[in-house]
Short mmCIF file of C-alpha atoms and ligand atoms in Angstrom, two decimals:
data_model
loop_
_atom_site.label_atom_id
_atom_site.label_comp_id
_atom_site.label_asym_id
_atom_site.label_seq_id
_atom_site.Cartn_x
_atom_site.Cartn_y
_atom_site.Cartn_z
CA UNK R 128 -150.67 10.80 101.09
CA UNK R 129 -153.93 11.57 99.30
CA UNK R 130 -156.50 11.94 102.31
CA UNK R 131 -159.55 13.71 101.41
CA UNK R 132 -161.46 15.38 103.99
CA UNK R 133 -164.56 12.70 103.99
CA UNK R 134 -166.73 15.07 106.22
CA UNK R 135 -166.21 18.77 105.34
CA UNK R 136 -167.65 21.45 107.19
CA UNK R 137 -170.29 22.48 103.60
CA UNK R 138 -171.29 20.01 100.34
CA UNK R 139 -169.67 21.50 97.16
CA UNK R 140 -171.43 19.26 94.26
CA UNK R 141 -170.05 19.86 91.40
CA UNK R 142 -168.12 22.36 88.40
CA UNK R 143 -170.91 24.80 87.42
CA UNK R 144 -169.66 27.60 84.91
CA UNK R 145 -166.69 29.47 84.22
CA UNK R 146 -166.55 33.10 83.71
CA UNK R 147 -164.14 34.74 80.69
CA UNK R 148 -163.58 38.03 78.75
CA UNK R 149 -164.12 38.08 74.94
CA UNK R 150 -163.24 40.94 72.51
CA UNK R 151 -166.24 40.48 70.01
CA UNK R 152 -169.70 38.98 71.58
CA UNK R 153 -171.16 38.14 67.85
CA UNK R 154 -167.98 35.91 66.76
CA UNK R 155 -167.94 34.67 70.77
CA UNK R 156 -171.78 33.91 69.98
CA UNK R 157 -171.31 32.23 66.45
CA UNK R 158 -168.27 30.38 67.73
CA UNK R 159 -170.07 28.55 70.40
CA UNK R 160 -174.11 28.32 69.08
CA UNK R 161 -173.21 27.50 65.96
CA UNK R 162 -170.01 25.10 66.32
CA UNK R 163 -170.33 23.92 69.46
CA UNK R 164 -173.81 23.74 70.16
CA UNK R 165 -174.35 25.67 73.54
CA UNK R 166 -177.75 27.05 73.84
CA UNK R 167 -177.82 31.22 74.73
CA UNK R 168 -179.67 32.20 77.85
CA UNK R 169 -179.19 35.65 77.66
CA UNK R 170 -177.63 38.64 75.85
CA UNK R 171 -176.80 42.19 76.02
CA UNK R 172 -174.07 44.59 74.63
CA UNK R 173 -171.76 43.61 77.44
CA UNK R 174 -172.44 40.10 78.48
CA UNK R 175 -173.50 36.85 77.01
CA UNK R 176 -174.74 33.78 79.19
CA UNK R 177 -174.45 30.06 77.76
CA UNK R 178 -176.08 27.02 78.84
CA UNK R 179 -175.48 23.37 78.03
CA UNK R 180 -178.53 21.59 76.39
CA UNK R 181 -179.62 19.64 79.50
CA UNK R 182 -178.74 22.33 81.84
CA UNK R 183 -181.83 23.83 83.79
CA UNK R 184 -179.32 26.31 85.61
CA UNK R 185 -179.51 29.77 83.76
CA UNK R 186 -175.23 29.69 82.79
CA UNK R 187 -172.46 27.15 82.74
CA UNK R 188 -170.41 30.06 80.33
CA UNK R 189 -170.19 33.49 80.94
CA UNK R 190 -168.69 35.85 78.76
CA UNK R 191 -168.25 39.80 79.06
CA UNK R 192 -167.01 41.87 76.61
CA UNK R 193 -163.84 43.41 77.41
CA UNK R 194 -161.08 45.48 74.67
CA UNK R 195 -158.38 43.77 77.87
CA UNK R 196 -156.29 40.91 76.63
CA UNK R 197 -158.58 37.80 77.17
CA UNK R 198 -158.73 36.63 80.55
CA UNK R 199 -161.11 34.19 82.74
CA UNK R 200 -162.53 35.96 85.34
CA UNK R 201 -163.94 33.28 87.42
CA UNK R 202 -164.04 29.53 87.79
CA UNK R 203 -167.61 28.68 89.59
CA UNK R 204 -168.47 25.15 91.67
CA UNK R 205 -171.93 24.65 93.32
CA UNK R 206 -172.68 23.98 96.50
CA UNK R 207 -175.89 22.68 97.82
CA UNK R 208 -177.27 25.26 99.72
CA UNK R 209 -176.66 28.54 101.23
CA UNK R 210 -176.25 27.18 104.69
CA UNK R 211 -173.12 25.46 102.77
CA UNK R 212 -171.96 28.91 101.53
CA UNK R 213 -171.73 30.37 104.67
CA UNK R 214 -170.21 27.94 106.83
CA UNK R 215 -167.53 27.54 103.33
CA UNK R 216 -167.40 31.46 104.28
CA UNK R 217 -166.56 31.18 107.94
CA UNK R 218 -163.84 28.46 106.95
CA UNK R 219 -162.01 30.02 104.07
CA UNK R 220 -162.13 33.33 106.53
CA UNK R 221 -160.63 30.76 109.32
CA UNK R 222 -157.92 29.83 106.91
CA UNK R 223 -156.68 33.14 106.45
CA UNK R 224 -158.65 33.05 102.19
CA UNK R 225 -160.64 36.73 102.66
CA UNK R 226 -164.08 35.17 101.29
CA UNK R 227 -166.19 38.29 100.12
CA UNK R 228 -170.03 37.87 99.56
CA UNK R 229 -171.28 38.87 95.79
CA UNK R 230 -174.49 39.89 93.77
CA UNK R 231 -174.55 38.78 90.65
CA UNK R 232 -176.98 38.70 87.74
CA UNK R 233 -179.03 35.05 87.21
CA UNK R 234 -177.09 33.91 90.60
CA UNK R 235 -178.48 33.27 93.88
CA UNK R 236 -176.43 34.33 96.99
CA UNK R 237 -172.51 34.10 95.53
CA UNK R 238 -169.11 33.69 97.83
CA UNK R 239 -165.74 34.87 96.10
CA UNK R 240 -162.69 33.27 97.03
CA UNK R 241 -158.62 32.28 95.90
CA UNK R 242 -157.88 28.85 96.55
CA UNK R 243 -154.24 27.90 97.34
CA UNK R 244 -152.59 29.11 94.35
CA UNK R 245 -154.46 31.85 93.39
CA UNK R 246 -157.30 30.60 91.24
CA UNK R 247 -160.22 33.14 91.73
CA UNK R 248 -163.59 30.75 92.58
CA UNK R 249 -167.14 31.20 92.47
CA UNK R 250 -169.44 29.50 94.63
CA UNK R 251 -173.19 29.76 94.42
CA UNK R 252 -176.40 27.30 94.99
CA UNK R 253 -178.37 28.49 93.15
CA UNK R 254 -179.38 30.37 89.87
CA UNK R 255 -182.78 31.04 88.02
CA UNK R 256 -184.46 27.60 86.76
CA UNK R 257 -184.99 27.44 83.30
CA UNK R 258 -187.40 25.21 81.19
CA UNK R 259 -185.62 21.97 79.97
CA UNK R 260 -184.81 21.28 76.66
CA UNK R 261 -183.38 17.91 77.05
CA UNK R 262 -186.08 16.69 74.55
CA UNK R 263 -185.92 19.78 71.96
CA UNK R 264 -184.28 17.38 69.75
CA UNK R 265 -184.11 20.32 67.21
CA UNK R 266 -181.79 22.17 69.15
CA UNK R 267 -179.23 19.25 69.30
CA UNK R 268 -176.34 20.96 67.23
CA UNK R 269 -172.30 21.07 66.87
CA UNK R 270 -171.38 18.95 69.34
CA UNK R 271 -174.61 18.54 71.07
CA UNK R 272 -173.06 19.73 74.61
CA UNK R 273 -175.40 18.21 77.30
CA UNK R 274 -173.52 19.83 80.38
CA UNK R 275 -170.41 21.30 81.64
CA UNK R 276 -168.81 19.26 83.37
CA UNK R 277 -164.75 20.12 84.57
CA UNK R 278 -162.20 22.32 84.29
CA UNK R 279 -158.10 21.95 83.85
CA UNK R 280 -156.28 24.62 86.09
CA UNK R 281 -152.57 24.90 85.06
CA UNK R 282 -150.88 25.08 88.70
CA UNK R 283 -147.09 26.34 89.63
CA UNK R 284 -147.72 24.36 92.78
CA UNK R 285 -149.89 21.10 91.96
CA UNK R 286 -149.21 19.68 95.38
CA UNK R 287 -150.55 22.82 97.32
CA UNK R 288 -153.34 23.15 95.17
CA UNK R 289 -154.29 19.67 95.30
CA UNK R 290 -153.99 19.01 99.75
CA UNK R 291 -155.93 22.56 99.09
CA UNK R 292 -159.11 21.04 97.44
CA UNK R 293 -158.67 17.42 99.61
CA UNK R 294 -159.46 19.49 102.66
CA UNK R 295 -162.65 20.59 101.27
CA UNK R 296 -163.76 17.48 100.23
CA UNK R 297 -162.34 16.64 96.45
CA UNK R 298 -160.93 12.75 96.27
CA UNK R 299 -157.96 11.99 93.88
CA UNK R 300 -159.31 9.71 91.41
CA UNK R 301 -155.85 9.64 89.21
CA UNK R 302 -153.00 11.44 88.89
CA UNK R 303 -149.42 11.45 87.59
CA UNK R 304 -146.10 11.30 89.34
CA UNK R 305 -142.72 11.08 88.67
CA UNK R 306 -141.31 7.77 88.17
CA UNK R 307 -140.75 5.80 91.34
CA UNK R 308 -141.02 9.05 93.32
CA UNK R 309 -144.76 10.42 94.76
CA UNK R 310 -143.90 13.54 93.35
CA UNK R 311 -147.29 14.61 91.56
CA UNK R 312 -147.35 16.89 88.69
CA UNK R 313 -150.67 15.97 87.95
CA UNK R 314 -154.75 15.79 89.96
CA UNK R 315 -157.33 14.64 88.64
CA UNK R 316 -159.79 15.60 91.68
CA UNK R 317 -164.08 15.06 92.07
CA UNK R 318 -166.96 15.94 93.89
CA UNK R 319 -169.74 14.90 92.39
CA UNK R 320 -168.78 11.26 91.22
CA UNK R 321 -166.66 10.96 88.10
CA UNK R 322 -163.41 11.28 87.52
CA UNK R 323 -163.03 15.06 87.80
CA UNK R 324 -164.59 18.27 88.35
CA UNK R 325 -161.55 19.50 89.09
CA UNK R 326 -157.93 19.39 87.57
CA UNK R 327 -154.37 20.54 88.11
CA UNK R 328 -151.50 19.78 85.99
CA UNK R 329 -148.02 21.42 86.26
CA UNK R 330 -147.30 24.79 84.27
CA UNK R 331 -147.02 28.32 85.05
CA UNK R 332 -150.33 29.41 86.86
CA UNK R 333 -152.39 29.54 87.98
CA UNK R 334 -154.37 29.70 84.67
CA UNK R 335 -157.15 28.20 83.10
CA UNK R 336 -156.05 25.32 80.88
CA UNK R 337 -159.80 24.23 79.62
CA UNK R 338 -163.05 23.87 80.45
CA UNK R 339 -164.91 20.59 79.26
CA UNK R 340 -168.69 19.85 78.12
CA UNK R 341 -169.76 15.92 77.97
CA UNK R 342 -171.55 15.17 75.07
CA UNK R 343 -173.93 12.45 74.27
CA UNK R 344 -171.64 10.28 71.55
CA UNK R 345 -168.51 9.88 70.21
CA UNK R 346 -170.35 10.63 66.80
CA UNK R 347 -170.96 13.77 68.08
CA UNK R 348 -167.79 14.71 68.54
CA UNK R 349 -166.48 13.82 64.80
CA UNK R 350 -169.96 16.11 63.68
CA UNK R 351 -168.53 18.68 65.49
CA UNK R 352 -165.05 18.08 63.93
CA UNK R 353 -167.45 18.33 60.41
CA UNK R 354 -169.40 21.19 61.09
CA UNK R 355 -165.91 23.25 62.11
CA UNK R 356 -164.95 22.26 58.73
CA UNK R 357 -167.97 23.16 56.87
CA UNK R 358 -168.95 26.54 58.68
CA UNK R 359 -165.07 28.00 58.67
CA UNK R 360 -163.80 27.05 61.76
CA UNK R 361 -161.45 24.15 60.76
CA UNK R 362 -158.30 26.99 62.09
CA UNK R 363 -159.63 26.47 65.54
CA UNK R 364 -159.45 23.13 65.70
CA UNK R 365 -156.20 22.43 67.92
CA UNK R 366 -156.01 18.95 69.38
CA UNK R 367 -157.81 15.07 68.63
CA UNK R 368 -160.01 13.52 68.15
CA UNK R 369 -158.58 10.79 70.34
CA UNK R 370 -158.96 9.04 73.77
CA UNK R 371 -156.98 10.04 76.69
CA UNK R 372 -155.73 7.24 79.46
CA UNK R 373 -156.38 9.48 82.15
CA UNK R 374 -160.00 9.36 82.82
CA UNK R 375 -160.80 7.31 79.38
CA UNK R 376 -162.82 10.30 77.59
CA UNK R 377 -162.56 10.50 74.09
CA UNK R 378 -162.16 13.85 72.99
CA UNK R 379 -161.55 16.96 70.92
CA UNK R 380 -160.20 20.53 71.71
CA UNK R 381 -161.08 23.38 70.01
CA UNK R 382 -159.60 27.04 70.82
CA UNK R 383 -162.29 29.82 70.73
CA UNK R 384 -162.06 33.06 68.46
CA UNK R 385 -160.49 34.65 71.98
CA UNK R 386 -158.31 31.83 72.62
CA UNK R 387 -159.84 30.06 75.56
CA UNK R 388 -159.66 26.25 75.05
CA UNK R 389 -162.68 24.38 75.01
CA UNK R 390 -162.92 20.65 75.20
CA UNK R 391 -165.55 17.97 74.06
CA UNK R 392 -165.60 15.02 75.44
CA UNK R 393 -167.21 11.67 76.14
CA UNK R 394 -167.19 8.38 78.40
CA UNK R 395 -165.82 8.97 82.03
CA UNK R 396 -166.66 6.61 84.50
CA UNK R 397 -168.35 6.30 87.61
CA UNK R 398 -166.03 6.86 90.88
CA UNK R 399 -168.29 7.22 93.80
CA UNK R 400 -167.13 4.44 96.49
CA UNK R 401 -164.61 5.44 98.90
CA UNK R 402 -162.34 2.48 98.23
CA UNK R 403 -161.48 3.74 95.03
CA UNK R 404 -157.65 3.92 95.08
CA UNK R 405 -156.56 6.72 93.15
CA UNK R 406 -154.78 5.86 89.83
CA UNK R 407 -150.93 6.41 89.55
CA UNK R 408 -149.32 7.05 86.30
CA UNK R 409 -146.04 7.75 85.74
CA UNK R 410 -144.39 10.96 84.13
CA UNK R 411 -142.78 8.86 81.05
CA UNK R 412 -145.51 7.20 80.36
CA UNK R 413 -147.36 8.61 77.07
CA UNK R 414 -150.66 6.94 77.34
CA UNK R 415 -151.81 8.62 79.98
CA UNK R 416 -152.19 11.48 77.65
CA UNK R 417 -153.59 9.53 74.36
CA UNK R 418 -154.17 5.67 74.82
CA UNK R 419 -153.65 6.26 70.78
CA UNK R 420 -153.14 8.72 68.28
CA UNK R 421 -150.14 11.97 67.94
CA UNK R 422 -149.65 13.72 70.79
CA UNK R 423 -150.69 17.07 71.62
CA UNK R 424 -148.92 20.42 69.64
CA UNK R 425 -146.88 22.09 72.18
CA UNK R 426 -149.16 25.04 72.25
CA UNK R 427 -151.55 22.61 74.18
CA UNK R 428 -148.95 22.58 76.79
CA UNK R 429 -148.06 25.76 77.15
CA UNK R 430 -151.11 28.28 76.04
CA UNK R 431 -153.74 29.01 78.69
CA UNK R 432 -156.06 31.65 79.11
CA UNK R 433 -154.62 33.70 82.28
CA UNK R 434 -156.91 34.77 84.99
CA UNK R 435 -157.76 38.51 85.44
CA UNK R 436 -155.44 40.28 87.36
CA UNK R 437 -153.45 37.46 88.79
CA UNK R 438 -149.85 36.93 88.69
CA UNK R 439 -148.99 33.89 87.40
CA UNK R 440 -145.64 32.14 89.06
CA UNK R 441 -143.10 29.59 87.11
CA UNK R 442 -143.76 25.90 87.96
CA UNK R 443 -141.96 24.18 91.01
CA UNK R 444 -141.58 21.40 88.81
CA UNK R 445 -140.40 21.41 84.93
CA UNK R 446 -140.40 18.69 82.60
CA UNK R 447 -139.91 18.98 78.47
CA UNK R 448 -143.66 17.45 77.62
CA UNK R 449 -143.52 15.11 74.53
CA UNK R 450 -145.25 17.63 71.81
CA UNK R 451 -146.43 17.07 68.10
CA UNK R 452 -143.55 18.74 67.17
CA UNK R 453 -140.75 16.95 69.48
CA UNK R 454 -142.56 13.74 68.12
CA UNK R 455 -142.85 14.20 64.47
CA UNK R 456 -138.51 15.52 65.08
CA UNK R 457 -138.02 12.01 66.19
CA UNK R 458 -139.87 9.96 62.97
CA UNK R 459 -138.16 12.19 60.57
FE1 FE2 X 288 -160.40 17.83 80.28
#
């Protein structure tokens, strides 16, 4: 049901970066140096390049300045080489996807594409190589964000997204179905040996539910919770801490001064061997969401940051999610 292409035609390796709009570059710069801890790369009037702190790669964020209503423009994977990009070109052109080749700043050769559902990717292998700071120990702040490291997708169509990202070589490590039916609302999908680079969970879409950095601790991520508090930022706070069953991170989820979600996160596990069966969790079942604490607000479920220029679609399937606010109805 789940078969993952074990031999595809080029190596994607991983989530790299994600590409967004912001209204105001100096809050968008404050919000994520000084709370979260990202490290800047680069700036000018109109754009503003992030980096986690042991990232080499020039970018895992990208943000350009933009009076629009906040959109992502891009989500971007790596694969390993540029041989890979063009045989990933001459296979999304087989497929009927209309690949187009890109420059771009920082970036090494670059292939656009839509998957399945519409989600506009970003493929490159390369980008400029930038000293480490792994062991700048002063510049561990916020959260102390080491890399990016996936991203949520909300998907009108989970099950054509996900067979769409199996045939170029993701593997299911969980996911979420309707009880006693293999009717999946939910992917939790990997390339580079964790339990996600990728994920899509059912909503209208396609748009970009998150985007995730791992950090070092789970100390780290009640500093950040701190700091928020401390520097002004306690309004942005939206969801945690906690520790989700899917995927076992504990984490937090802050929304940016733009509205794009950002999550911190720590603990996955290692899923490299291919006799990993994927993990099945049922719709009603709450802890695959939070193992413990409240569950999310419903603006969790429902908010995402839309991607530029795309239509998004109503869901194939709909459930009523079990919010903060349908949950706190029920004590009271
Ligand atoms: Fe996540």
């Amino acid at each position: 049901m789940f078969e993952a292409n074990l031999s595809p035609a080029f190596n994607i390796t991983r989530a790299s970066h994600a590409v967004l709009t912001a209204r105001d570059l100096d809050r968008t710069e404050a919000f994520y140096c000084d709370l979260i801890g990202l490290i800047k790369s680069d700036r000018s009037r109109d754009a503003l390049y992030l980096r986690g702190i042991e990232e080499r790669s020039h970018h895992s964020l990208v943000f350009h300045r933009s009076d629009a209503p906040p959109a992502c423009e891009r989500v971007g994977l790596r694969m390993l080489t540029d041989d890979d990009l063009k045989r990933a070109y001459d296979y999304f052109g087989s497929i009927g996807c209309k690949p187009k080749w890109a420059e771009l700043p920082h970036q090494g050769l670059t292939l656009h594409v839509d998957d399945a559902i519409g989600t506009p990717l970003e493929f490159c292998a390369t980008m400029d190589d930038l000293p480490s700071n792994l062991q700048k120990f002063e510049l561990y702040k916020g959260a102390s964000p080491m890399r990016l490291d996936h991203f949520q997708i909300a998907a009108h169509d989970v099950r054509k997204a996900t067979d769409f990202y199996l045939a170029m070589g993701f593997r299911l490590t969980e996911y979420t179905a309707t009880d006693g039916k293999e009717e999946i609302w939910g992917s939790w999908l990997q390339r580079k040996g964790n339990p996600h680079d990728v994920v899509f969970s059912s909503g209208r879409g396609p748009r970009l539910h998150h985007f995730a950095y791992s950090v070092p601790e789970i100390h780290d991520i009640v500093h950040v919770c701190d700091v928020a508090g401390s520097l002004g930022f306690e309004q942005h706070f939206e969801r945690g801490p906690g520790r989700h069953g899917i995927g076992n991170a504990f984490f937090v989820y802050f929304r940016d001064p733009d509205g794009h979600r950002v999550e911190l996160f720590n603990a996955h596990y290692q899923a490299i061997d291919i006799n990993h069966t994927p993990l099945r969790w049922d719709l009603s079942n709450t802890r695959r969401s939070q193992l413990w604490g409240l569950p999310a607000p419903a603006r969790w479920f429902y908010e995402a940051s839309e991607f530029a220029g795309k239509k998004v679609h109503e869901p194939v399937l709909k459930a009523d999610p079990v919010t903060l606010e349908t949950f706190l109805g029920k004590q009271f």
